[in-house]
Amino acid sequence: MAAALSAPVFQAIVPELVGRQALPDAIALNSLGVNISRAVGPALGGIIVALAGIPAVFALNALSVLGVLAVLFIWKRPSTVHTLPPEHFFGALKAGYRYTRHSPAMRLVLVRAVGFFLFGSALWAMLPLIARHGLGLDAAGYGVLLGCMGAGAVAGAILLKRVRTRVSANPLSVAATLLFALSTLALALSTHAWVAGPVLFMAGLGWIGMLTSLNLAAHMASPGWVKARALAVYLLTFQGAMTCGSVLWGMLASGTSVATALVIAGVGQACAAVIAIRWRLPRDSAADLAPSHHWAEPVVSVQPDDDRGPVMIEIEYHVEPARLAEFVTALRRFKSVRQRDGAIRWDVWEDMAEPGRVVETFVVESWVEHQRQHARVTRADQLDQEILLKYQLDGRQPVVRHLLRPS
């Protein structure tokens, strides 16, 4: 539970510690630290057990957290001024879910995560059985196998910096998936530890390649206001797919054999790589999700109370009738943007008495929620909006109205 609460926060603060250009390397470095621990930890743990016993390992692990706490206390995070009241807990959860549901980029990451981790969980679930029954290893031998996989992940993280300059994210993710799938198949056929070690080294390469690609895509798909919540959904999908997959492959291995489960998982993962054709990971320099603050302040005669609602926003456009179908197609792209940032309903209407007059409407739950929409629009949204403005007759600005339900 503690790890589930802390993991999204630790992931979300990475963009606050480094610039946008350094973010891919920082995410790879973050994964590198985890895998260095996986490579070195078993050996270090074995030495401590031999010298001081098992309780000493847990005691040292608990003490190591003090170092993390010290860094967090020393870190002087830049303060931010908030003009809006803080979101309520359950409202904030709903906003995070709404964003991941209506953001095409986040949905893409979640689909790719399920496709990889559901099948990838088989290797992790079956590895202890392979070590004990297939290879006849003891706990120390199992630790060496984990060390081989960790070493492969470390090597992969080091190579990624150079590879990313030549290969974009989507082909890299496909190559990593296929490498992990082949490693899973090879492990199913391994009968000697000296074969399993190199196989797991290659599996580590594939694992870190795909994990870093997905982590980076999740970061790039979520703006700062919702990053921790979006990453929490991503981590929930990641851990959920691993958990469900482990149960699935365990049941399959019980009914057949460990090798059969690994072969089916490896073939399934190789086949699942084709989803990269439909759901392509974006390049590292994806859409700019920094706040743009380009929406004008609402024109109202009296400032409503924050909890007044619902609120309907009307945006009136005037376009050339001959270009109406083209404009409406472009406008429909904004449906997911409005819903992603807080709208609970979205529609577009055409005036039958005045050809070329189009009205976009969307509804939000309250006045303060609409104010949050103003703070959530991004530079990428601003670029899309500029495309819409090119359709406007005589360069006129759209007319915006705010309608409140009578109290």
mmCIF file of C-alpha atoms in Angstrom, residues 8-224:
data_model
loop_
_atom_site.group_PDB
_atom_site.id
_atom_site.type_symbol
_atom_site.label_atom_id
_atom_site.label_comp_id
_atom_site.label_asym_id
_atom_site.label_seq_id
_atom_site.Cartn_x
_atom_site.Cartn_y
_atom_site.Cartn_z
ATOM 1 C CA PRO A 8 3.041 7.843 -8.741
ATOM 2 C CA VAL A 9 4.431 10.784 -6.757
ATOM 3 C CA PHE A 10 8.054 9.767 -7.301
ATOM 4 C CA GLN A 11 7.339 9.337 -11.004
ATOM 5 C CA ALA A 12 5.526 12.670 -11.244
ATOM 6 C CA ILE A 13 8.319 14.776 -9.726
ATOM 7 C CA VAL A 14 10.879 13.730 -12.359
ATOM 8 C CA PRO A 15 9.851 16.543 -14.790
ATOM 9 C CA GLU A 16 10.277 19.027 -11.928
ATOM 10 C CA LEU A 17 13.895 17.955 -11.434
ATOM 11 C CA VAL A 18 15.077 18.058 -15.068
ATOM 12 C CA GLY A 19 14.259 19.992 -18.226
ATOM 13 C CA ARG A 20 12.054 18.668 -21.023
ATOM 14 C CA GLN A 21 15.032 17.767 -23.222
ATOM 15 C CA ALA A 22 16.610 15.694 -20.430
ATOM 16 C CA LEU A 23 13.381 13.922 -19.459
ATOM 17 C CA PRO A 24 13.931 10.749 -21.576
ATOM 18 C CA ASP A 25 17.398 10.266 -20.066
ATOM 19 C CA ALA A 26 16.087 10.964 -16.559
ATOM 20 C CA ILE A 27 13.347 8.339 -16.919
ATOM 21 C CA ALA A 28 15.898 5.830 -18.232
ATOM 22 C CA LEU A 29 18.174 6.683 -15.307
ATOM 23 C CA ASN A 30 15.304 6.143 -12.897
ATOM 24 C CA SER A 31 14.728 2.674 -14.351
ATOM 25 C CA LEU A 32 18.474 2.079 -14.317
ATOM 26 C CA GLY A 33 18.578 2.646 -10.551
ATOM 27 C CA VAL A 34 15.866 0.037 -10.022
ATOM 28 C CA ASN A 35 17.676 -2.521 -12.120
ATOM 29 C CA ILE A 36 21.080 -1.845 -10.564
ATOM 30 C CA SER A 37 19.380 -2.680 -7.292
ATOM 31 C CA ARG A 38 17.961 -5.851 -8.825
ATOM 32 C CA ALA A 39 21.408 -6.863 -10.056
ATOM 33 C CA VAL A 40 23.377 -5.984 -6.918
ATOM 34 C CA GLY A 41 20.694 -6.513 -4.254
ATOM 35 C CA PRO A 42 20.571 -10.347 -4.234
ATOM 36 C CA ALA A 43 24.348 -10.628 -3.876
ATOM 37 C CA LEU A 44 24.450 -7.944 -1.166
ATOM 38 C CA GLY A 45 21.524 -9.553 0.622
ATOM 39 C CA GLY A 46 23.254 -12.941 0.578
ATOM 40 C CA ILE A 47 26.384 -11.474 2.165
ATOM 41 C CA ILE A 48 24.358 -9.771 4.921
ATOM 42 C CA VAL A 49 22.405 -12.966 5.625
ATOM 43 C CA ALA A 50 25.661 -14.899 5.944
ATOM 44 C CA LEU A 51 27.189 -12.314 8.290
ATOM 45 C CA ALA A 52 24.249 -11.174 10.404
ATOM 46 C CA GLY A 53 21.150 -13.224 9.575
ATOM 47 C CA ILE A 54 17.898 -12.561 7.777
ATOM 48 C CA PRO A 55 16.475 -9.908 10.172
ATOM 49 C CA ALA A 56 19.507 -7.708 9.465
ATOM 50 C CA VAL A 57 18.513 -7.487 5.796
ATOM 51 C CA PHE A 58 15.080 -6.080 6.644
ATOM 52 C CA ALA A 59 16.561 -3.734 9.249
ATOM 53 C CA LEU A 60 19.078 -2.353 6.740
ATOM 54 C CA ASN A 61 16.325 -1.938 4.161
ATOM 55 C CA ALA A 62 14.259 0.084 6.645
ATOM 56 C CA LEU A 63 17.244 2.273 7.543
ATOM 57 C CA SER A 64 17.955 2.971 3.866
ATOM 58 C CA VAL A 65 14.605 4.750 3.616
ATOM 59 C CA LEU A 66 15.953 7.414 5.971
ATOM 60 C CA GLY A 67 18.287 8.534 3.190
ATOM 61 C CA VAL A 68 15.319 9.058 0.875
ATOM 62 C CA LEU A 69 13.476 11.019 3.563
ATOM 63 C CA ALA A 70 16.534 13.211 4.118
ATOM 64 C CA VAL A 71 16.680 14.098 0.418
ATOM 65 C CA LEU A 72 12.959 14.955 0.376
ATOM 66 C CA PHE A 73 13.340 17.231 3.411
ATOM 67 C CA ILE A 74 16.388 18.974 1.916
ATOM 68 C CA TRP A 75 14.764 19.438 -1.521
ATOM 69 C CA LYS A 76 13.562 23.016 -1.872
ATOM 70 C CA ARG A 77 10.678 22.638 -4.280
ATOM 71 C CA PRO A 78 9.680 25.917 -5.984
ATOM 72 C CA SER A 79 6.429 27.188 -4.532
ATOM 73 C CA THR A 80 3.467 27.745 -6.827
ATOM 74 C CA VAL A 81 0.624 30.222 -6.332
ATOM 75 C CA HIS A 82 -2.862 28.760 -6.763
ATOM 76 C CA THR A 83 -5.728 31.183 -7.330
ATOM 77 C CA LEU A 84 -8.384 28.451 -7.320
ATOM 78 C CA PRO A 85 -9.489 26.410 -4.289
ATOM 79 C CA PRO A 86 -7.944 22.933 -4.023
ATOM 80 C CA GLU A 87 -9.853 20.032 -5.529
ATOM 81 C CA HIS A 88 -11.671 17.697 -3.179
ATOM 82 C CA PHE A 89 -10.160 14.222 -2.924
ATOM 83 C CA PHE A 90 -12.881 12.279 -4.733
ATOM 84 C CA GLY A 91 -13.377 15.055 -7.268
ATOM 85 C CA ALA A 92 -9.660 14.971 -8.011
ATOM 86 C CA LEU A 93 -9.801 11.186 -8.449
ATOM 87 C CA LYS A 94 -12.695 11.574 -10.873
ATOM 88 C CA ALA A 95 -10.786 14.240 -12.804
ATOM 89 C CA GLY A 96 -7.779 11.916 -13.110
ATOM 90 C CA TYR A 97 -9.938 9.060 -14.364
ATOM 91 C CA ARG A 98 -11.730 11.389 -16.778
ATOM 92 C CA TYR A 99 -8.434 12.605 -18.200
ATOM 93 C CA THR A 100 -7.056 9.108 -18.847
ATOM 94 C CA ARG A 101 -10.383 8.008 -20.336
ATOM 95 C CA HIS A 102 -10.656 10.898 -22.806
ATOM 96 C CA SER A 103 -6.977 11.457 -23.622
ATOM 97 C CA PRO A 104 -6.127 9.479 -26.800
ATOM 98 C CA ALA A 105 -2.417 9.556 -25.920
ATOM 99 C CA MET A 106 -2.982 8.056 -22.444
ATOM 100 C CA ARG A 107 -5.376 5.429 -23.787
ATOM 101 C CA LEU A 108 -2.687 4.434 -26.269
ATOM 102 C CA VAL A 109 -0.146 3.978 -23.460
ATOM 103 C CA LEU A 110 -2.579 1.873 -21.421
ATOM 104 C CA VAL A 111 -3.400 -0.413 -24.363
ATOM 105 C CA ARG A 112 0.288 -0.949 -25.096
ATOM 106 C CA ALA A 113 1.002 -1.575 -21.398
ATOM 107 C CA VAL A 114 -1.655 -4.281 -21.156
ATOM 108 C CA GLY A 115 -0.441 -5.893 -24.387
ATOM 109 C CA PHE A 116 3.129 -6.124 -23.071
ATOM 110 C CA PHE A 117 2.809 -6.784 -19.332
ATOM 111 C CA LEU A 118 0.002 -9.345 -19.547
ATOM 112 C CA PHE A 119 2.278 -11.698 -21.515
ATOM 113 C CA GLY A 120 5.533 -10.413 -20.008
ATOM 114 C CA SER A 121 4.378 -11.424 -16.514
ATOM 115 C CA ALA A 122 4.832 -15.102 -17.437
ATOM 116 C CA LEU A 123 8.624 -14.921 -17.275
ATOM 117 C CA TRP A 124 8.598 -13.297 -13.835
ATOM 118 C CA ALA A 125 5.945 -15.700 -12.497
ATOM 119 C CA MET A 126 7.643 -18.846 -13.825
ATOM 120 C CA LEU A 127 11.263 -17.893 -13.119
ATOM 121 C CA PRO A 128 11.385 -19.324 -9.544
ATOM 122 C CA LEU A 129 9.979 -22.635 -10.820
ATOM 123 C CA ILE A 130 12.428 -22.692 -13.724
ATOM 124 C CA ALA A 131 15.308 -22.081 -11.308
ATOM 125 C CA ARG A 132 14.253 -24.671 -8.739
ATOM 126 C CA HIS A 133 12.777 -27.494 -10.819
ATOM 127 C CA GLY A 134 14.038 -26.880 -14.334
ATOM 128 C CA LEU A 135 17.636 -25.928 -13.564
ATOM 129 C CA GLY A 136 18.049 -27.431 -10.076
ATOM 130 C CA LEU A 137 19.317 -24.175 -8.529
ATOM 131 C CA ASP A 138 19.142 -23.080 -4.903
ATOM 132 C CA ALA A 139 18.345 -19.576 -3.596
ATOM 133 C CA ALA A 140 21.827 -18.333 -4.471
ATOM 134 C CA GLY A 141 21.464 -19.590 -8.040
ATOM 135 C CA TYR A 142 18.098 -17.875 -8.344
ATOM 136 C CA GLY A 143 19.734 -14.661 -7.163
ATOM 137 C CA VAL A 144 22.345 -15.011 -9.894
ATOM 138 C CA LEU A 145 19.593 -15.392 -12.507
ATOM 139 C CA LEU A 146 17.926 -12.216 -11.241
ATOM 140 C CA GLY A 147 21.330 -10.543 -11.340
ATOM 141 C CA CYS A 148 21.731 -11.548 -14.996
ATOM 142 C CA MET A 149 18.402 -9.972 -15.864
ATOM 143 C CA GLY A 150 19.246 -6.856 -13.857
ATOM 144 C CA ALA A 151 22.614 -6.597 -15.610
ATOM 145 C CA GLY A 152 20.859 -6.805 -18.972
ATOM 146 C CA ALA A 153 18.506 -4.023 -17.932
ATOM 147 C CA VAL A 154 21.444 -1.873 -16.819
ATOM 148 C CA ALA A 155 23.208 -2.431 -20.139
ATOM 149 C CA GLY A 156 19.976 -1.641 -21.981
ATOM 150 C CA ALA A 157 19.445 1.614 -20.090
ATOM 151 C CA ILE A 158 22.984 2.711 -20.968
ATOM 152 C CA LEU A 159 22.461 1.853 -24.655
ATOM 153 C CA LEU A 160 19.078 3.554 -24.859
ATOM 154 C CA LYS A 161 20.529 7.060 -24.902
ATOM 155 C CA ARG A 162 22.415 6.316 -28.113
ATOM 156 C CA VAL A 163 19.684 4.194 -29.683
ATOM 157 C CA ARG A 164 16.952 6.824 -29.172
ATOM 158 C CA THR A 165 18.877 9.310 -31.307
ATOM 159 C CA ARG A 166 18.558 6.933 -34.277
ATOM 160 C CA VAL A 167 15.354 4.972 -33.645
ATOM 161 C CA SER A 168 11.983 6.495 -32.752
ATOM 162 C CA ALA A 169 9.912 5.267 -29.824
ATOM 163 C CA ASN A 170 7.500 2.977 -31.694
ATOM 164 C CA PRO A 171 10.058 0.815 -33.587
ATOM 165 C CA LEU A 172 12.128 0.667 -30.401
ATOM 166 C CA SER A 173 9.142 -0.616 -28.426
ATOM 167 C CA VAL A 174 8.415 -3.272 -31.070
ATOM 168 C CA ALA A 175 12.036 -4.455 -31.054
ATOM 169 C CA ALA A 176 12.039 -4.591 -27.233
ATOM 170 C CA THR A 177 8.774 -6.578 -27.212
ATOM 171 C CA LEU A 178 10.041 -9.117 -29.738
ATOM 172 C CA LEU A 179 13.351 -9.485 -27.878
ATOM 173 C CA PHE A 180 11.513 -10.188 -24.620
ATOM 174 C CA ALA A 181 9.179 -12.631 -26.380
ATOM 175 C CA LEU A 182 12.132 -14.533 -27.883
ATOM 176 C CA SER A 183 13.813 -14.593 -24.482
ATOM 177 C CA THR A 184 10.659 -16.074 -22.940
ATOM 178 C CA LEU A 185 10.599 -18.807 -25.593
ATOM 179 C CA ALA A 186 14.315 -19.502 -25.123
ATOM 180 C CA LEU A 187 13.905 -19.742 -21.344
ATOM 181 C CA ALA A 188 11.177 -22.350 -21.824
ATOM 182 C CA LEU A 189 13.699 -24.509 -23.729
ATOM 183 C CA SER A 190 16.689 -23.857 -21.426
ATOM 184 C CA THR A 191 17.978 -26.875 -19.493
ATOM 185 C CA HIS A 192 21.284 -25.446 -18.218
ATOM 186 C CA ALA A 193 21.964 -22.421 -16.034
ATOM 187 C CA TRP A 194 24.780 -21.249 -18.313
ATOM 188 C CA VAL A 195 22.165 -20.933 -21.096
ATOM 189 C CA ALA A 196 19.470 -19.371 -18.904
ATOM 190 C CA GLY A 197 21.834 -16.628 -17.683
ATOM 191 C CA PRO A 198 22.502 -15.092 -21.132
ATOM 192 C CA VAL A 199 18.847 -15.551 -22.059
ATOM 193 C CA LEU A 200 17.793 -13.530 -19.017
ATOM 194 C CA PHE A 201 20.424 -10.918 -19.850
ATOM 195 C CA MET A 202 18.695 -10.438 -23.225
ATOM 196 C CA ALA A 203 15.302 -10.425 -21.477
ATOM 197 C CA GLY A 204 16.591 -7.586 -19.302
ATOM 198 C CA LEU A 205 17.487 -5.618 -22.423
ATOM 199 C CA GLY A 206 13.988 -6.062 -23.835
ATOM 200 C CA TRP A 207 12.300 -5.336 -20.516
ATOM 201 C CA ILE A 208 14.072 -2.034 -19.902
ATOM 202 C CA GLY A 209 13.584 -0.954 -23.527
ATOM 203 C CA MET A 210 9.812 -1.392 -23.364
ATOM 204 C CA LEU A 211 9.441 -0.182 -19.774
ATOM 205 C CA THR A 212 11.340 3.043 -20.499
ATOM 206 C CA SER A 213 9.375 3.611 -23.726
ATOM 207 C CA LEU A 214 6.044 3.244 -21.911
ATOM 208 C CA ASN A 215 7.123 5.341 -18.918
ATOM 209 C CA LEU A 216 8.280 8.125 -21.216
ATOM 210 C CA ALA A 217 5.079 7.994 -23.289
ATOM 211 C CA ALA A 218 2.969 8.174 -20.109
ATOM 212 C CA HIS A 219 4.919 11.240 -18.965
ATOM 213 C CA MET A 220 4.586 12.946 -22.343
ATOM 214 C CA ALA A 221 0.843 12.214 -22.472
ATOM 215 C CA SER A 222 0.007 13.880 -19.147
ATOM 216 C CA PRO A 223 0.308 17.592 -18.268
ATOM 217 C CA GLY A 224 1.506 18.746 -14.870
#
